[in-house]
Every structure is written in C-alpha cells, then in structure tokens.
Tab-separated table of C-alpha atoms in Angstrom:
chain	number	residue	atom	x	y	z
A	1	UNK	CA	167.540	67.815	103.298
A	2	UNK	CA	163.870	67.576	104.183
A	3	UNK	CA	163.338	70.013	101.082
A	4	UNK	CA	164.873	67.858	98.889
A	5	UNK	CA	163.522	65.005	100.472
A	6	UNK	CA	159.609	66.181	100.004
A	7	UNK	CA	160.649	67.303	95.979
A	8	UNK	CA	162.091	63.533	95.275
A	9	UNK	CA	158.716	62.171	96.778
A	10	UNK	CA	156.943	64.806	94.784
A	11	UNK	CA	158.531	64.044	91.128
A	12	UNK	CA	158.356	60.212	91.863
A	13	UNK	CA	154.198	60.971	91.993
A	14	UNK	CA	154.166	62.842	89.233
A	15	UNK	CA	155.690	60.526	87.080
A	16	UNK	CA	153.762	57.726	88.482
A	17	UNK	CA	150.665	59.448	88.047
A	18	UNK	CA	151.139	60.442	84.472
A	19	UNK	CA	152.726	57.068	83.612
A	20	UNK	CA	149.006	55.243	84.021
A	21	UNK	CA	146.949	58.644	82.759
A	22	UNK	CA	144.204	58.133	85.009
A	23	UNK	CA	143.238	61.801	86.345
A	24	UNK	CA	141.939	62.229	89.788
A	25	UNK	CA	139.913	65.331	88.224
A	26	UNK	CA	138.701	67.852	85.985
A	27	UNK	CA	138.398	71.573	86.743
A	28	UNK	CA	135.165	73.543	86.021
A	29	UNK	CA	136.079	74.189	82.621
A	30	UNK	CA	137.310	70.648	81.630
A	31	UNK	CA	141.428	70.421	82.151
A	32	UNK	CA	141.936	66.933	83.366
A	33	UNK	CA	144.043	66.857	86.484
A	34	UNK	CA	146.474	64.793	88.944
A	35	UNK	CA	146.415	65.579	92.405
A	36	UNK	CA	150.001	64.999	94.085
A	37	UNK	CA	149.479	66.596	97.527
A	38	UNK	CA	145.975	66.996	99.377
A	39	UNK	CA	146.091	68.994	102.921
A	40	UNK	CA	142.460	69.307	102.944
A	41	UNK	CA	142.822	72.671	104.237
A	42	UNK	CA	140.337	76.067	103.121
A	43	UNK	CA	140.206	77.139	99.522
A	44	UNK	CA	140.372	80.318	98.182
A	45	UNK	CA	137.439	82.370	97.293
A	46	UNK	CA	137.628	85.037	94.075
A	47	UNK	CA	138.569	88.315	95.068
A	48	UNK	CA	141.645	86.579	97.267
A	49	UNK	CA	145.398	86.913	97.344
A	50	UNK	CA	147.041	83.525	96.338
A	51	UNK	CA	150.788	83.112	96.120
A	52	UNK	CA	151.063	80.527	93.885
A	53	UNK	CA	154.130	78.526	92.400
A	54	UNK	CA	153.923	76.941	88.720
A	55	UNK	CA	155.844	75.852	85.916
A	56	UNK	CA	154.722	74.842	82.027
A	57	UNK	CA	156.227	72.059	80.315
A	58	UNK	CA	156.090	69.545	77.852
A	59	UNK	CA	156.975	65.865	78.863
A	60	UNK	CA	160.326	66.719	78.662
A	61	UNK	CA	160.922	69.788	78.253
A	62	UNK	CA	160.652	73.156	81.045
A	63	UNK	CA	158.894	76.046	78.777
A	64	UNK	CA	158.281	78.869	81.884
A	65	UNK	CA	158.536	78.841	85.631
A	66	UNK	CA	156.214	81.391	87.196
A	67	UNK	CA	158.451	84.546	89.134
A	68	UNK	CA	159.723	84.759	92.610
A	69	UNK	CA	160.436	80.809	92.559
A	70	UNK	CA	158.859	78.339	94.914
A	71	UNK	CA	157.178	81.334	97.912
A	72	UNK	CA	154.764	81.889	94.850
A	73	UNK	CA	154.096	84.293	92.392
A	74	UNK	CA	150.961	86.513	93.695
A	75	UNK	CA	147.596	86.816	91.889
A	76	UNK	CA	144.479	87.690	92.927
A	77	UNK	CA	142.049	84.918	91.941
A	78	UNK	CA	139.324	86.256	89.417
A	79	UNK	CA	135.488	84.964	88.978
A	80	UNK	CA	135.955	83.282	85.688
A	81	UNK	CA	132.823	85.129	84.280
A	82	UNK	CA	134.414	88.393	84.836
A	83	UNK	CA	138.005	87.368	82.957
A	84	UNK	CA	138.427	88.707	79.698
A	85	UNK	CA	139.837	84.664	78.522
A	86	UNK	CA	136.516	83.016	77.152
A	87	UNK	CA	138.210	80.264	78.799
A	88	UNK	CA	140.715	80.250	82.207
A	89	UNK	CA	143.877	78.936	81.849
A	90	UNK	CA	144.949	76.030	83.893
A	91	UNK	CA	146.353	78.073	86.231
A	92	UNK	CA	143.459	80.034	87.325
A	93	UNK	CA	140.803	77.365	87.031
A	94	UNK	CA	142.436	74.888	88.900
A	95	UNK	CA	143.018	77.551	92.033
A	96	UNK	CA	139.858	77.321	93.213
A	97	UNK	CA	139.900	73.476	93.965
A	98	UNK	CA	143.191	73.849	95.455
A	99	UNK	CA	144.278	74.141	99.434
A	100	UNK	CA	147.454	75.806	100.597
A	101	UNK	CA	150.002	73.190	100.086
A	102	UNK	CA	148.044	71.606	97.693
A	103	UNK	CA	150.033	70.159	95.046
A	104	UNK	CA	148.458	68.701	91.600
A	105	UNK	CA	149.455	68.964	87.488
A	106	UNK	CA	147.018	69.634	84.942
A	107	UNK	CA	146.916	68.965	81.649
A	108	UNK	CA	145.925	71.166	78.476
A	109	UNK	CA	145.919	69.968	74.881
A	110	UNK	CA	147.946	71.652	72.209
A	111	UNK	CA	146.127	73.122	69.286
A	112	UNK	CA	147.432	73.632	65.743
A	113	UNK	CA	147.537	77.498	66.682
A	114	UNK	CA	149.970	76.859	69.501
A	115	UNK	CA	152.534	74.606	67.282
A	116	UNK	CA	153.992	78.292	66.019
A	117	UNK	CA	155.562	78.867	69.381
A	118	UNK	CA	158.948	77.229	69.907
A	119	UNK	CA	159.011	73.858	71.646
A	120	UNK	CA	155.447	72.858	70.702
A	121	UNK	CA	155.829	71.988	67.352
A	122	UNK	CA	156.017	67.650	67.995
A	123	UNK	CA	153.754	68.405	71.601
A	124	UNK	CA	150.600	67.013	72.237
A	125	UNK	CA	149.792	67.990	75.870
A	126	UNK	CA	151.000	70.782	78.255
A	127	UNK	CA	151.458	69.606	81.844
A	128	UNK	CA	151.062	72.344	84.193
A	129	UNK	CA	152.654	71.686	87.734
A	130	UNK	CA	150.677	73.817	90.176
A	131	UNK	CA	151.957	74.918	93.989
A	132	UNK	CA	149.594	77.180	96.080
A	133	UNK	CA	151.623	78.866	98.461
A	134	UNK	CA	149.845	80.587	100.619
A	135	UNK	CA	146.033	82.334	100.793
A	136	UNK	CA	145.643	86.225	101.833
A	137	UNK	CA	141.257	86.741	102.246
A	138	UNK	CA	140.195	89.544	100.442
A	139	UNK	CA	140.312	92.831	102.870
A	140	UNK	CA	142.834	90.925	105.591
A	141	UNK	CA	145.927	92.683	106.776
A	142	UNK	CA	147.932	89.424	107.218
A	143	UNK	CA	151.436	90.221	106.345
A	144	UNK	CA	153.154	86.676	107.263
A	145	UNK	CA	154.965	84.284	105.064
A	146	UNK	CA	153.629	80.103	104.121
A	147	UNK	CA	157.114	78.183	105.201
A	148	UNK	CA	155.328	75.232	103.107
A	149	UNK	CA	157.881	72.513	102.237
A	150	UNK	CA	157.092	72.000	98.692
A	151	UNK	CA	158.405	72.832	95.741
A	152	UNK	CA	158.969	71.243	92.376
A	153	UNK	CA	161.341	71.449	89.727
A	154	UNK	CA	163.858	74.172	90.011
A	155	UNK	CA	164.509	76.708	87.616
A	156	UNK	CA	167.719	75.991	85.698
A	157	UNK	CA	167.712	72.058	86.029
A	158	UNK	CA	165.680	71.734	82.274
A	159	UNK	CA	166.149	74.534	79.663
A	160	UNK	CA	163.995	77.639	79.085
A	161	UNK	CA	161.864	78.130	75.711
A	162	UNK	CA	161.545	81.755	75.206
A	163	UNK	CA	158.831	82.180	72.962
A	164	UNK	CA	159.218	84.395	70.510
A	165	UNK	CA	157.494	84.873	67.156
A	166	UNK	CA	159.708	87.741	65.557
A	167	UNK	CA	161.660	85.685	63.300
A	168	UNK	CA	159.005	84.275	60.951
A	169	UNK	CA	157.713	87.930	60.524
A	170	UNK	CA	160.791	90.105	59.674
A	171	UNK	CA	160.831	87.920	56.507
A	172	UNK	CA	157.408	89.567	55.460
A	173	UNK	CA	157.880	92.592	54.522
A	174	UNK	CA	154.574	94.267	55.341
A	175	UNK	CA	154.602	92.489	58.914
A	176	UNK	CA	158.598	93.852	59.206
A	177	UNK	CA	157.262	97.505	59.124
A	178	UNK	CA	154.522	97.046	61.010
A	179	UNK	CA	157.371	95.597	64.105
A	180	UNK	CA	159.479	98.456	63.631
A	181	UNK	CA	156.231	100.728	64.060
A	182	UNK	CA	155.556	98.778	66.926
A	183	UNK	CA	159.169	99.028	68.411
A	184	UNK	CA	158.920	103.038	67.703
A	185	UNK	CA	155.389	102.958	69.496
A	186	UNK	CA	156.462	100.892	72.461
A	187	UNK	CA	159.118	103.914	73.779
A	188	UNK	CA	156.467	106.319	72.942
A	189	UNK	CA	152.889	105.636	73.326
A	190	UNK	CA	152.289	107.924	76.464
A	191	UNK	CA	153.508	110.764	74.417
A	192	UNK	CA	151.823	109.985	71.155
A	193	UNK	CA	148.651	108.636	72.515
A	194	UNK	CA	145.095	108.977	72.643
A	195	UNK	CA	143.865	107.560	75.812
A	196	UNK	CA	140.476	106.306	76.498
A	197	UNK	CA	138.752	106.401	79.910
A	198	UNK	CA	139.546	102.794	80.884
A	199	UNK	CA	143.352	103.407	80.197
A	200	UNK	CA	143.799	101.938	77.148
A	201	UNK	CA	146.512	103.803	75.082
A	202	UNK	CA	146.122	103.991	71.352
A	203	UNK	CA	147.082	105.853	68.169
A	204	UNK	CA	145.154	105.646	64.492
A	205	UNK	CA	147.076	104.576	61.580
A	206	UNK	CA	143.577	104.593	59.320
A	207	UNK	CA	140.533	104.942	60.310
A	208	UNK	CA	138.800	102.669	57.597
A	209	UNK	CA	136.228	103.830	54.931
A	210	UNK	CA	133.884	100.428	56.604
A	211	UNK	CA	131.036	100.403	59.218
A	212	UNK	CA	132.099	100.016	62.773
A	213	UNK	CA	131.099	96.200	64.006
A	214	UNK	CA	127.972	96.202	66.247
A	215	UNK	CA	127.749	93.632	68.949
A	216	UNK	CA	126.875	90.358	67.462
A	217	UNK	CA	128.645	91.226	64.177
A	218	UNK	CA	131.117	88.729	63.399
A	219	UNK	CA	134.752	90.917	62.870
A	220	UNK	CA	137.969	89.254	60.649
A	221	UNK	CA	141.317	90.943	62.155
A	222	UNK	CA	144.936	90.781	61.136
A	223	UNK	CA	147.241	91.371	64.480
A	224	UNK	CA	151.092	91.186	65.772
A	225	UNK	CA	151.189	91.446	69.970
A	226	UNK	CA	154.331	92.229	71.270
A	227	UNK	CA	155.732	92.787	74.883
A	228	UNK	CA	157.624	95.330	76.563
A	229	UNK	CA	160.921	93.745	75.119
A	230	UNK	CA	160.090	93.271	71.917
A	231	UNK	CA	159.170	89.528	72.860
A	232	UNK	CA	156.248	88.947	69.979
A	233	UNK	CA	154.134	86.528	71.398
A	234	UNK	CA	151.180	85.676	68.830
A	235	UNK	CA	150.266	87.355	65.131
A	236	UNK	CA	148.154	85.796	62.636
A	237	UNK	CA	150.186	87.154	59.677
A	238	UNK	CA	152.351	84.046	58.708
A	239	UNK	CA	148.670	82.186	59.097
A	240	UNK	CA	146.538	81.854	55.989
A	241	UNK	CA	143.008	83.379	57.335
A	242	UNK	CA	142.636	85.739	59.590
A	243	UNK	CA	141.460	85.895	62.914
A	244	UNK	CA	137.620	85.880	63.651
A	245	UNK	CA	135.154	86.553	66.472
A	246	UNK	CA	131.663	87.879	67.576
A	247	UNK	CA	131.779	91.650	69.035
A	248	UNK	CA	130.717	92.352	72.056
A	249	UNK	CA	130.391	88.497	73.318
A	250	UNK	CA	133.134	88.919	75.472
A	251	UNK	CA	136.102	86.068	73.952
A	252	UNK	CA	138.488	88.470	73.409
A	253	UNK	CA	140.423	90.918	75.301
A	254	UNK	CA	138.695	93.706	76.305
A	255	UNK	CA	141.351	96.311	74.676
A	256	UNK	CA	140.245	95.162	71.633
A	257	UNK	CA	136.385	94.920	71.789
A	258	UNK	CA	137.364	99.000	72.914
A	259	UNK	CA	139.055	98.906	69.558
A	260	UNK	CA	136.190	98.164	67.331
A	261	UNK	CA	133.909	101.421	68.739
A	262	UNK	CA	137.394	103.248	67.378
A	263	UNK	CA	137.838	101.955	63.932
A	264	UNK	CA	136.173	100.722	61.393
A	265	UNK	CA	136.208	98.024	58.278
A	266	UNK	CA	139.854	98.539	56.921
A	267	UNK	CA	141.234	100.671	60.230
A	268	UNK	CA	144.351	99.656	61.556
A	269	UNK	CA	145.138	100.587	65.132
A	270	UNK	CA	148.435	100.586	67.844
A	271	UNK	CA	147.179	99.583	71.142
A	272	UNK	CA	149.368	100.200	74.322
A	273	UNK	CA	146.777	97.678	76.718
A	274	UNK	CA	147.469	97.275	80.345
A	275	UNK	CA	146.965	94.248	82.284
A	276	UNK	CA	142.924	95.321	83.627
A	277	UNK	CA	142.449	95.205	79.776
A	278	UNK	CA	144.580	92.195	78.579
A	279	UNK	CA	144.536	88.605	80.835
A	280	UNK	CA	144.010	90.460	84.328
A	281	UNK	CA	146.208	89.815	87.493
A	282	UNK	CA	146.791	85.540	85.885
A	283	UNK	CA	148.209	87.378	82.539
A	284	UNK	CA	147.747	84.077	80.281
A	285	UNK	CA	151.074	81.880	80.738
A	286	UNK	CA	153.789	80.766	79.587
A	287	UNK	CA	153.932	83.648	77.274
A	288	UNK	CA	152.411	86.727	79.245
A	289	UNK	CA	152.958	87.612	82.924
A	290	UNK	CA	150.653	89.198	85.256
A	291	UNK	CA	151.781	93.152	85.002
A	292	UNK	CA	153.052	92.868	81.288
A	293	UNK	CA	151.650	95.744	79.229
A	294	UNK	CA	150.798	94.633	75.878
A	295	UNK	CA	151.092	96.171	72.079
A	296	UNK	CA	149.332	95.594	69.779
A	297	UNK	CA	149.101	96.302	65.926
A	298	UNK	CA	145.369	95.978	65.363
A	299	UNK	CA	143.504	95.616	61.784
A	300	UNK	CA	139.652	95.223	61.127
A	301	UNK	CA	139.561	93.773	58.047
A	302	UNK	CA	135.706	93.275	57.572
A	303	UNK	CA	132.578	93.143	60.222
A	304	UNK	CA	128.978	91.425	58.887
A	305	UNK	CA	126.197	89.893	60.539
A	306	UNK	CA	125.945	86.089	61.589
A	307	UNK	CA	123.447	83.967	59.340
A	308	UNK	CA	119.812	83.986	61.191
C-alpha cells in the first residue's frame, strides 16, 4: 500500500511538472531536467557502483524499462571524458547530480536520425524517468540491499517498442546479404576471427585499394549494427549519405576508430565489439544494454583531410 501510495504521488509530479515545462535543471552536458524526489543525501563519484532504475518513453508511450525492475539495474558510473559517446546519454549524465532515492526525468530531443526507430516517427522529446537505487564506493565490500520505496511505472502497464531496423533493409538487396553475413558471423566470430589486443573480434571482407585514415582525416562509412539476436539497431543504408566523422577525435566507438588502422578506403570489415569497446558499462539506451556485444558490418568508403 505504501508502495503504491509513494508511485501515485510520484506520477501526479511528473505530470505536473511536465504540464508547465519549467525544468528545475540541466545536466553538465545540457539535458533539461525535473527533479521529483530530493533526499539530499551523497552523490556518486565515477568509478562507483550505482543500481539505478529507468525507463524511456515518449509522452505516451513506454519504449524500454532498464533490467532487474525497480532494485536497479547496476552500472558503474564512467568520467564522461573517458566514454567512448562524444556525448553521455541522459542516463549517465544525470547520475552524478543524483542522491540515492533521488528521483527526477530528463528530457532529450529527437533528431531526424532517430525518427527510423519505431515509435519516434511523430516524437519530439524523450522523457527519461530516472531512479538511483542504491550507491556501492569504488573498492567497498558492502554487499546489502537499498529497501528505497520508489519506483515508477511498471513494466507491462504501457506497451514495449522493440526497436528493430531489419525490415527496411531485407528489401535492399545488397544490405539483405550483408544481414545474412552478419547472422552467419554472429554464431561464429570466435572461430573465424582475428582478434586484436583490446578484444575486439574481426574478420576482412576487402581490404580496400585506399589509404588508411590518419587522425584528423575526415572518414565517410556505410554500416548495419546488429545485436546478439539479430535485433538491428542503427545502419545508414536506407539513408541517402553516408555516415561521417574525424579519426582519432574520439566521437565514435572505439571498435571502430580500431577499425580504420585495419582497413583502408573501400575495405569492408565484420566487427564482433564488446561492451569496453562499444557504450561501456551505460551501453547507450533504449536500444543497447550494458553487456550486449555488438556486430557490426563496417565500410570505409573514403578518408581526406579537413579544409585548413
């Protein structure tokens, strides 16, 4: 009773609060935020545990709810200069402001580039509903459980978006082949693999004729990521350029900066890319967890230095 008590109190806030739009704050890397709970207590610092409890949604509409419900899915909270994201996710960059018990929403906008995934298409904002659970300091032994009260939404009482991408690309027929070599690469990358030092799996399809990109270079890629299941969660094929970034600046994963010292212009590339090399111990939600393995069908189209 008290449980359901404290979420009733909790979704009457929220709605209040994002009925009048005026945020209470902005995180370090500019996602507006309401705060819903404040116990004042101590914050975590990076290299800590955090047990934390979230769930992604539109205004009306429950996209993910992070795993082992309301006791918190754990992380350990990362120093935003070391992630490979050029940018945290709401998730990690509102954990640092937060207390245990500490409830509060954020809000990210949707780009054009998210519209693709299903349930965004008519979206403007993301609300991000945000429960730290409990705080384990980096090198403590403390094995107990946060009893904490709160909890929002439950899983099952608004319907789940899986995202999944695979359906615009089996109509191509280049991108179709490259998802069944993906699928055939997924059972059998340990056995098929080269593996590099840092752990990254991978296996050559063509090396490309090109030069390798240097740092600074700016690189053009084609690429289809999949999960474990088969679950393709972003590609650039059904888009109309392709994908662009500097080399060695850091704003992509790091499994693929790795990728450009192994291939050059016109090389195309499977990548097998665990989480130290993807979006860390946060993974980059709603559409990858923290332990997924990712694969990746990887193309350097062209690499050429930025304009003095």
């Amino acid at each position: 009773m008290i449980r359901f008590f404290a979420y009733l109190c909790l979704s009457v806030i929220i709605l209040l609060a994002q009925s009048c739009h005026q945020y209470d704050g902005q995180t370090e890397h500019g996602y507006d935020y309401w705060q819903h709970l404040e116990t004042g207590g101590d914050k975590p610092s990076f290299g800590d545990e955090v047990f934390v409890f979230f769930q992604i949604r539109t205004q009306d509409t429950l996209l993910y709810s992070s795993p082992n419900g309301t006791k918190g899915m754990r992380a350990v909270l990362q120093d935003p200069s070391l992630n490979p994201i050029k940018k945290p996710d709401p998730v990690a960059d509102i954990l640092p402001l937060m207390s245990v018990g500490d409830s509060v929403t954020v809000v990210m906008k949707v780009t054009d580039e998210m519209r693709v995934a299903p349930g965004l298409a008519s979206a403007d904002l993301l609300y991000y509903d945000v429960v730290l659970r409990r705080i384990v300091s980096e090198g403590s032994d403390d094995e107990g459980e946060d009893e904490g009260l709160y909890e929002l939404q439950s899983e099952g009482e608004a319907p789940l978006v899986k995202v999944d991408l695979r359906e615009q690309l089996v109509e191509l027929p280049e991108a179709s082949a490259i998802l069944d070599a993906l699928e055939r690469y997924k059972n059998d990358y340990k056995t098929v693999s080269t593996s590099t030092e840092s752990g990254l799996y991978y296996s050559i399809l063509a090396k490309g004729s090109g030069k390798q990109a240097q740092e600074g270079e700016n690189v053009w890629v084609k690429y289809i990521g999949s999960l474990e299941d088969g679950t393709v969660f972003g590609e650039n094929y059904t888009l109309d350029t392709p994908f662009s970034f500097t080399a060695g600046k850091g704003s992509v994963i790091k499994a693929w900066e790795e990728s450009l010292d192994i291939i050059g212009a016109g090389g195309q590339i499977l990548l097998a890319v665990p989480p130290s090399l993807g979006y860390g111990d946060l993974g980059k939600a709603p559409f990858i967890g923290p332990e997924d393995t990712l694969f990746y069908y990887f193309e350097l189209l062209e690499a050429s230095k930025l304009p003095q």
